[in-house]
Coordinates of C-alpha atoms and ligand atoms in Angstrom, one line a residue:
M1 CA 0.1 0.1 0.3
R2 CA 1.1 3.1 -0.9
L3 CA 1.2 5.6 2.3
A4 CA 1.3 9.5 2.1
E5 CA 4.9 10.9 1.9
R6 CA 4.0 12.9 5.5
M7 CA 3.8 9.2 7.4
A8 CA 7.9 9.0 6.8
G9 CA 8.4 11.5 9.7
I10 CA 6.0 10.5 11.9
G11 CA 7.5 9.0 15.4
S12 CA 5.9 6.5 18.2
E13 CA 6.1 6.8 22.2
S14 CA 7.9 4.2 23.3
A15 CA 6.1 3.6 26.6
F16 CA 3.4 1.8 25.3
E17 CA 6.2 -0.3 23.0
A18 CA 8.0 -1.1 26.5
A19 CA 4.8 -1.9 28.1
A20 CA 3.9 -4.6 25.3
R21 CA 7.4 -6.2 25.4
A22 CA 6.8 -6.1 29.4
R23 CA 3.4 -7.9 29.0
A24 CA 4.6 -10.4 26.5
L25 CA 7.3 -11.4 29.3
E26 CA 4.8 -11.5 31.7
E27 CA 2.8 -13.9 30.1
T28 CA 5.8 -16.7 29.8
G29 CA 5.9 -16.6 33.5
G30 CA 8.5 -13.9 34.0
S31 CA 7.9 -11.2 36.8
V32 CA 7.9 -7.8 35.8
I33 CA 7.7 -4.2 37.9
H34 CA 6.5 -1.5 35.8
L35 CA 8.0 1.9 35.6
E36 CA 7.6 2.5 32.0
I37 CA 4.3 4.2 31.9
G38 CA 3.6 8.0 32.8
E39 CA 0.6 7.4 35.0
P40 CA -0.7 7.8 37.9
D41 CA -1.1 4.5 39.8
F42 CA -4.4 5.6 41.6
D43 CA -7.9 5.5 40.8
T44 CA -9.6 8.5 39.8
P45 CA -11.2 10.0 42.8
A46 CA -14.7 8.4 43.7
H47 CA -16.5 11.5 43.5
V48 CA -15.4 12.1 39.9
R49 CA -16.4 8.5 39.1
A50 CA -20.2 9.2 41.1
A51 CA -20.4 12.5 38.5
A52 CA -19.6 9.9 35.7
Q53 CA -22.2 7.4 36.4
R54 CA -24.8 10.0 37.4
A55 CA -24.4 11.8 34.2
L56 CA -24.8 8.5 32.1
D57 CA -28.1 7.8 33.7
E58 CA -29.1 11.1 33.4
G59 CA -28.7 11.0 29.7
W60 CA -25.1 12.5 28.7
T61 CA -24.9 10.3 25.8
H62 CA -25.1 12.9 22.9
Y63 CA -23.0 14.3 21.3
G64 CA -22.0 18.0 22.8
P65 CA -20.7 21.4 21.2
F66 CA -17.6 21.2 20.0
M67 CA -15.4 23.4 22.1
G68 CA -16.9 21.4 24.9
L69 CA -19.7 22.0 27.4
P70 CA -20.3 25.5 28.6
A71 CA -19.8 24.3 32.4
L72 CA -17.0 22.4 31.7
R73 CA -15.2 25.8 29.9
E74 CA -16.5 27.9 32.8
A75 CA -15.1 25.8 35.2
I76 CA -11.6 25.1 33.2
A77 CA -11.3 29.2 33.4
A78 CA -12.2 29.9 36.4
D79 CA -9.8 27.1 37.4
A80 CA -6.6 28.4 35.8
T81 CA -7.7 31.8 36.4
A82 CA -7.1 30.9 40.1
R83 CA -4.5 28.6 39.8
K84 CA -2.4 30.0 36.3
G85 CA -2.3 33.4 37.6
F86 CA -3.9 35.2 34.5
A87 CA -7.6 36.1 33.6
V88 CA -9.0 33.0 31.5
A89 CA -12.1 33.9 29.3
P90 CA -14.5 30.6 28.9
D91 CA -14.6 31.4 25.3
R92 CA -10.6 30.9 24.9
V93 CA -11.2 27.2 26.3
A94 CA -11.2 24.1 23.6
V95 CA -12.2 20.9 25.6
V96 CA -10.3 18.0 24.2
P97 CA -9.7 14.7 24.4
G98 CA -6.3 14.3 26.1
G99 CA -3.4 16.4 26.3
K100 CA -1.9 15.4 22.9
P101 CA -4.4 16.4 20.5
V102 CA -3.3 20.1 21.7
M103 CA -0.1 19.2 20.7
F104 CA -1.3 18.2 17.1
F105 CA -3.7 20.6 16.5
A106 CA -1.0 23.8 17.3
L107 CA 1.3 22.5 14.6
L108 CA -1.2 21.5 11.8
A109 CA -2.6 25.2 13.1
L110 CA 0.7 26.9 12.8
A111 CA 3.7 24.8 11.3
Q112 CA 4.3 23.4 7.9
A113 CA 7.6 23.3 5.4
G114 CA 9.9 26.0 5.8
D115 CA 9.0 27.0 9.3
E116 CA 10.8 26.1 12.4
V117 CA 9.6 24.3 15.5
V118 CA 11.9 24.9 19.0
Y119 CA 11.4 22.1 21.5
P120 CA 13.0 20.2 24.4
D121 CA 15.5 17.4 23.9
P122 CA 15.2 15.2 25.9
G123 CA 11.3 16.0 25.7
F124 CA 8.2 14.2 25.4
P125 CA 8.3 12.5 21.9
I126 CA 5.7 13.4 20.4
Y127 CA 6.8 16.9 19.7
D128 CA 9.6 15.7 17.6
S129 CA 6.8 13.2 16.0
M130 CA 4.5 15.7 14.9
V131 CA 6.9 18.6 14.1
R132 CA 8.1 16.0 11.5
Y133 CA 4.7 14.9 10.4
V134 CA 3.8 18.3 9.5
G135 CA 6.8 18.6 7.3
A136 CA 8.3 21.6 9.9
T137 CA 11.7 21.7 10.7
P138 CA 12.9 20.5 14.5
R139 CA 15.1 22.6 16.3
P140 CA 15.7 20.9 19.5
Y141 CA 17.0 22.7 22.5
L142 CA 19.1 20.6 25.0
I143 CA 17.8 20.0 28.4
T144 CA 20.9 18.8 31.1
Q145 CA 21.4 17.0 34.0
E146 CA 24.1 19.6 34.7
R147 CA 21.7 22.6 34.5
D148 CA 18.8 20.9 36.9
F149 CA 17.1 20.0 33.7
R150 CA 16.2 23.7 33.0
V151 CA 16.7 25.4 29.9
D152 CA 20.3 27.1 28.8
L153 CA 18.6 30.5 27.8
D154 CA 21.8 31.3 25.7
E155 CA 21.0 27.9 24.0
L156 CA 17.6 28.7 23.3
T157 CA 18.3 32.5 22.3
G158 CA 20.5 31.3 19.4
L159 CA 18.2 28.6 18.2
V160 CA 15.1 30.9 17.6
T161 CA 14.9 33.0 14.7
D162 CA 12.0 34.7 12.4
R163 CA 11.3 31.3 11.0
T164 CA 10.3 29.5 14.3
R165 CA 6.7 29.2 14.0
L166 CA 6.2 27.3 17.8
L167 CA 8.8 27.7 20.7
I168 CA 7.7 24.4 22.9
I169 CA 8.3 24.3 26.5
N170 CA 7.2 21.8 29.4
S171 CA 7.5 22.4 32.7
P172 CA 7.2 19.9 35.1
A173 CA 8.8 18.1 32.3
N174 CA 8.7 14.8 31.2
P175 CA 11.3 12.5 31.0
T176 CA 13.2 14.5 33.3
G177 CA 11.1 15.9 36.0
G178 CA 13.0 19.5 35.4
V179 CA 10.6 22.5 36.4
F180 CA 11.7 25.6 35.4
T181 CA 12.0 28.8 37.6
R182 CA 10.3 31.9 37.1
S183 CA 13.1 33.6 36.1
D184 CA 13.8 30.8 33.3
V185 CA 10.0 31.6 32.5
E186 CA 10.6 35.3 32.4
R187 CA 13.7 35.1 30.0
I188 CA 11.6 32.6 27.9
A189 CA 8.7 35.3 27.7
E190 CA 11.0 38.1 26.7
L191 CA 12.7 36.0 24.2
A192 CA 9.2 35.0 22.5
L193 CA 8.0 38.7 22.4
R194 CA 10.7 39.6 20.6
F195 CA 9.3 37.6 17.6
P196 CA 5.7 38.8 16.2
D197 CA 5.2 35.2 14.5
L198 CA 6.0 33.2 17.0
T199 CA 3.7 31.3 19.4
V200 CA 4.4 29.6 22.7
L201 CA 3.1 25.8 23.5
A202 CA 3.0 25.5 27.1
D203 CA 2.8 22.0 28.4
E204 CA 1.5 22.5 32.0
I205 CA 0.1 18.6 32.0
Y206 CA 2.4 18.0 35.1
G207 CA 1.7 21.8 36.6
R208 CA 0.1 20.5 40.0
I209 CA 2.7 18.2 40.4
V210 CA 5.5 20.2 42.1
H211 CA 7.5 19.4 45.0
D212 CA 10.2 21.8 44.9
G213 CA 9.6 25.2 43.9
E214 CA 6.6 26.6 42.3
H215 CA 5.0 26.2 38.6
V216 CA 4.8 29.2 37.0
S217 CA 2.5 29.6 33.7
I218 CA 4.0 31.7 31.1
A219 CA 0.9 32.8 30.1
S220 CA 1.0 34.9 33.3
L221 CA 3.2 37.4 32.2
P222 CA 2.7 40.7 30.3
G223 CA 1.7 40.0 26.8
L224 CA 1.7 36.2 26.5
P225 CA -1.7 35.3 27.1
E226 CA -2.0 36.0 23.2
R227 CA 1.2 34.4 22.5
T228 CA 0.5 31.5 24.2
I229 CA -1.6 27.8 23.7
V230 CA -1.5 26.5 27.4
L231 CA -2.1 22.8 27.7
D232 CA -3.3 21.2 30.4
G233 CA -5.7 18.3 31.3
F234 CA -7.1 15.8 33.7
S235 CA -4.8 12.5 33.0
K236 CA -2.2 13.4 35.6
T237 CA -3.6 15.7 38.1
Y238 CA -6.6 13.7 38.7
A239 CA -5.6 10.3 37.6
M240 CA -7.7 10.2 34.2
T241 CA -5.7 9.1 31.8
G242 CA -8.2 6.9 30.4
W243 CA -10.9 9.0 30.1
R244 CA -9.3 11.4 27.5
M245 CA -9.6 14.8 28.9
G246 CA -7.4 17.6 28.2
Y247 CA -8.1 21.2 27.1
A248 CA -6.0 24.2 25.5
I249 CA -6.4 27.9 26.8
L250 CA -6.3 29.6 23.1
P251 CA -5.0 33.2 22.1
E252 CA -8.4 34.5 20.1
A253 CA -6.6 34.0 17.1
L254 CA -6.3 30.2 17.5
V255 CA -10.1 29.7 19.1
E256 CA -11.8 29.5 15.5
P257 CA -8.9 27.0 13.7
F258 CA -9.1 25.3 17.0
G259 CA -12.9 24.6 16.7
K260 CA -12.1 23.5 13.2
L261 CA -9.8 20.9 13.8
I262 CA -12.1 19.6 17.1
I263 CA -15.0 19.4 14.0
N264 CA -12.9 17.8 11.4
S265 CA -11.2 15.3 13.6
V266 CA -13.4 14.0 16.9
S267 CA -16.2 16.3 17.1
C268 CA -16.3 16.7 20.9
V269 CA -15.1 14.7 23.7
S270 CA -17.4 12.4 25.2
S271 CA -20.7 14.5 27.2
F272 CA -20.7 12.2 30.1
S273 CA -16.9 12.6 30.9
Q274 CA -17.0 16.4 30.6
V275 CA -19.7 16.4 33.4
A276 CA -17.3 14.5 35.7
A277 CA -14.6 16.9 34.8
V278 CA -16.3 19.4 36.1
E279 CA -17.0 17.7 39.4
A280 CA -12.9 16.9 39.4
L281 CA -12.5 20.8 39.2
T282 CA -15.2 22.4 41.3
G283 CA -15.2 19.1 43.9
P284 CA -12.8 18.5 46.8
Q285 CA -9.1 18.4 46.0
D286 CA -7.9 16.3 48.7
D287 CA -7.2 13.1 46.7
V288 CA -5.1 15.6 44.5
D289 CA -3.2 16.8 47.6
A290 CA -3.0 13.2 48.8
M291 CA -1.4 12.2 45.4
V292 CA 1.2 14.7 45.3
R293 CA 2.5 14.1 48.9
E294 CA 3.2 10.3 48.1
F295 CA 4.8 11.0 45.1
R296 CA 7.2 12.7 46.9
A297 CA 7.8 10.4 49.4
R298 CA 8.2 7.9 46.8
R299 CA 10.5 10.4 44.7
D300 CA 12.3 10.5 47.9
L301 CA 13.0 6.8 48.2
V302 CA 13.7 6.2 44.5
V303 CA 16.3 9.0 44.2
A304 CA 18.3 7.6 47.5
G305 CA 18.1 4.3 46.5
L306 CA 19.5 4.9 43.0
N307 CA 22.1 7.1 44.2
G308 CA 23.8 4.3 46.5
I309 CA 23.9 2.0 43.2
P310 CA 27.7 2.5 42.0
G311 CA 27.7 4.2 38.3
I312 CA 24.0 5.5 38.7
E313 CA 23.8 9.2 39.1
C314 CA 20.0 10.4 39.7
A315 CA 19.3 14.1 40.3
V316 CA 16.0 15.2 42.3
P317 CA 13.9 16.3 40.1
A318 CA 11.5 19.1 41.6
G319 CA 8.3 17.8 39.4
A320 CA 5.7 15.3 37.8
F321 CA 6.8 11.6 39.2
Y322 CA 9.7 10.7 36.7
V323 CA 13.5 10.5 37.9
F324 CA 16.1 10.6 34.7
P325 CA 19.4 9.0 36.3
R326 CA 22.5 8.8 33.9
V327 CA 23.4 5.0 33.6
S328 CA 26.4 5.5 31.6
R329 CA 29.2 5.2 34.2
T330 CA 27.7 1.8 34.9
G331 CA 29.4 1.0 31.1
I332 CA 26.4 0.9 28.8
G333 CA 24.1 3.2 27.5
G334 CA 21.1 3.8 28.3
A335 CA 19.0 1.8 25.4
E336 CA 21.0 -1.4 26.4
F337 CA 20.4 -0.6 30.3
A338 CA 16.5 -0.9 29.8
D339 CA 16.5 -3.9 27.5
R340 CA 18.9 -5.9 29.8
L341 CA 17.1 -4.7 33.1
L342 CA 13.4 -6.1 31.6
D343 CA 14.6 -9.5 30.5
E344 CA 17.3 -9.7 33.0
A345 CA 16.2 -8.6 36.1
G346 CA 12.2 -7.4 35.7
V347 CA 12.2 -3.8 35.7
C348 CA 11.0 -2.2 32.8
V349 CA 12.1 1.4 32.5
L350 CA 12.2 3.0 29.3
A351 CA 15.9 4.2 27.4
G352 CA 16.4 7.8 27.8
G353 CA 17.0 8.4 24.0
S354 CA 13.6 7.6 23.1
F355 CA 12.8 11.1 24.4
G356 CA 15.4 12.6 22.1
R357 CA 19.5 12.0 21.4
A358 CA 20.5 14.2 24.3
G359 CA 18.7 11.4 26.6
A360 CA 21.1 8.7 25.2
D361 CA 22.8 7.9 28.3
H362 CA 20.0 8.0 31.2
V363 CA 16.6 5.7 31.5
R364 CA 13.1 7.3 32.4
I365 CA 12.1 6.0 35.7
S366 CA 8.1 6.5 36.2
Y367 CA 7.8 6.1 39.9
A368 CA 3.9 5.9 39.9
N369 CA 4.1 2.6 41.7
S370 CA 4.0 1.6 45.3
R371 CA 6.5 2.4 47.7
E372 CA 7.1 -1.7 48.2
N373 CA 6.8 -2.4 44.3
L374 CA 9.8 0.6 44.0
T375 CA 11.9 -0.4 46.7
T376 CA 12.0 -4.1 45.1
A377 CA 12.6 -2.5 41.8
I378 CA 15.6 -0.9 43.4
E379 CA 16.5 -3.9 45.1
R380 CA 16.8 -5.6 40.9
I381 CA 18.6 -2.6 39.4
A382 CA 21.4 -3.1 42.5
A383 CA 21.9 -6.3 41.5
F384 CA 21.6 -5.7 37.7
V385 CA 24.5 -3.5 37.7
G386 CA 26.2 -5.5 40.2
R387 CA 26.5 -8.2 37.7
L388 CA 27.2 -5.8 34.9
A389 CA 30.5 -4.7 37.0
G390 CA 31.1 -8.0 38.2
Ligands
PLP401 N1 2.2 15.9 27.5 C1 3.3 15.6 28.3 C2 4.6 16.0 28.8 C3 3.3 14.4 28.7 O1 3.8 13.5 29.7 C4 1.5 13.5 28.3 C5 1.5 12.5 29.0 O2 2.4 11.7 29.5 C6 0.9 14.7 27.9 C7 1.7 15.8 27.7 C8 -0.3 13.6 27.4 O3 -1.6 13.5 27.9 P1 -2.5 12.9 27.7 O4 -2.6 11.5 28.3 O5 -3.6 13.9 28.5 O6 -3.0 13.0 26.3

C-alpha cells in the first residue's frame, strides 16, 4: 500500500511499546515491575467516578458543543484563573480528548514546510514526531542534568529566529521531572515577545505535581496570553488518563482554527466525561493533594536508592513523577540498560534516548508505583548493576 509521504516523519511513544514487551514477558511467567508508563497508579477520585455514573443515567450520552460543554469551559477558566495567575475567559477554552490533541492541533494550525519549531531534547516524543509529520524543521534545545534539567537560555536564544513558528516548553517536564524557575520563564517570555510570528506552546500537564519550588505559567506574564497556547488536562492531576480529557487555553486568533480542527477530527469529547470533569475541578481536591504528597515521598525513596548504586547518578527532580538517572557510568548506555534490565532483572524502564538524542546516557523511571514495588525494583537494579560490574 502506498502511504502518504508525510507518514515517513511520524514517530511513536516508546512507553506503549515497552509496556507491550513487558506484558509478553509476564505471559511467559516472568515477574516484571512496571516503571515505564507515565500515568498515576491511583484511581480516579470516587466523587468524579460517581459524577460520571450519574451523568450516564441522566442521559449525557449525546454529542455536545464542539468546543466543550459551557459548564466545563467555565470551570476550566475559573480554575486556570485561580491557579495559573492570568485571567482566562471561558470562550478561550477548547476541551479536547487528552493533552495530546493540543500538540497536534497547534502544529497543524501553525507550522508547515519551511517553518521551524523549537522544543526540548530530551522531551515528550510526540513533539518531535508531530513537528516532522507536519513537515516543519525540528530545532531541539538541550535539557541537561548539569543544568538541573532546566533550559540553557543562551542556547535557546541562538535557536529562535524569524522562521520559528512554535516554541514548546514543558515544565514540570517529562521525562526529566525538571521545573523551570520564574526567571527562566521570564527570559523565555522576553525572547518570545521579540518575534511577532512566534507562538509558545506551554505544556503544563504536570503543573500541579510540583515538589520543590513553584510552577510558573508563562501565560501569566505581560503580553503572553495572546501569544501562548496552554496545554493542560485531567490525565495526570486527577488520575484520569483513560478518560481522555484535556484542554487548551488559546489566544483569540486560534479559537476558530482549533474549533475547525476539532470538528474535522473528533467532533467533541464524550459528554458524560465532561460532566465528571466539572466535578473534578469544582469538588474536593484532597485526593490530588494526597497523591502529590505520596509522589514526593516516593521520589525521595527512589533518588536515594538509585544514588546508592555505583555508576548511577540521579538528580533530584523538582516535579512530575519521573526520575531520569544517568546510567552510562555502569558501562552501558540507556538503551542497552533498559533492554537488559527488563530481560535480566524484570524491571521495565524506558531508554532516555527515546526522548531525544541528548537522553542517550539516561533511563526514565516512572515512580507511579507502590513504595513496596519501588523498593524491590531498586534491589533488582542494584543486583543487575552489580552483575554488570562483576
Ligand atoms: N504532555 C506531556 C509532557 C506528557 O507527558 C503527556 C502524557 O504522558 C501528555 C502531554 C499527554 O497527556 P494525555 O494523556 O492527556 O494526552
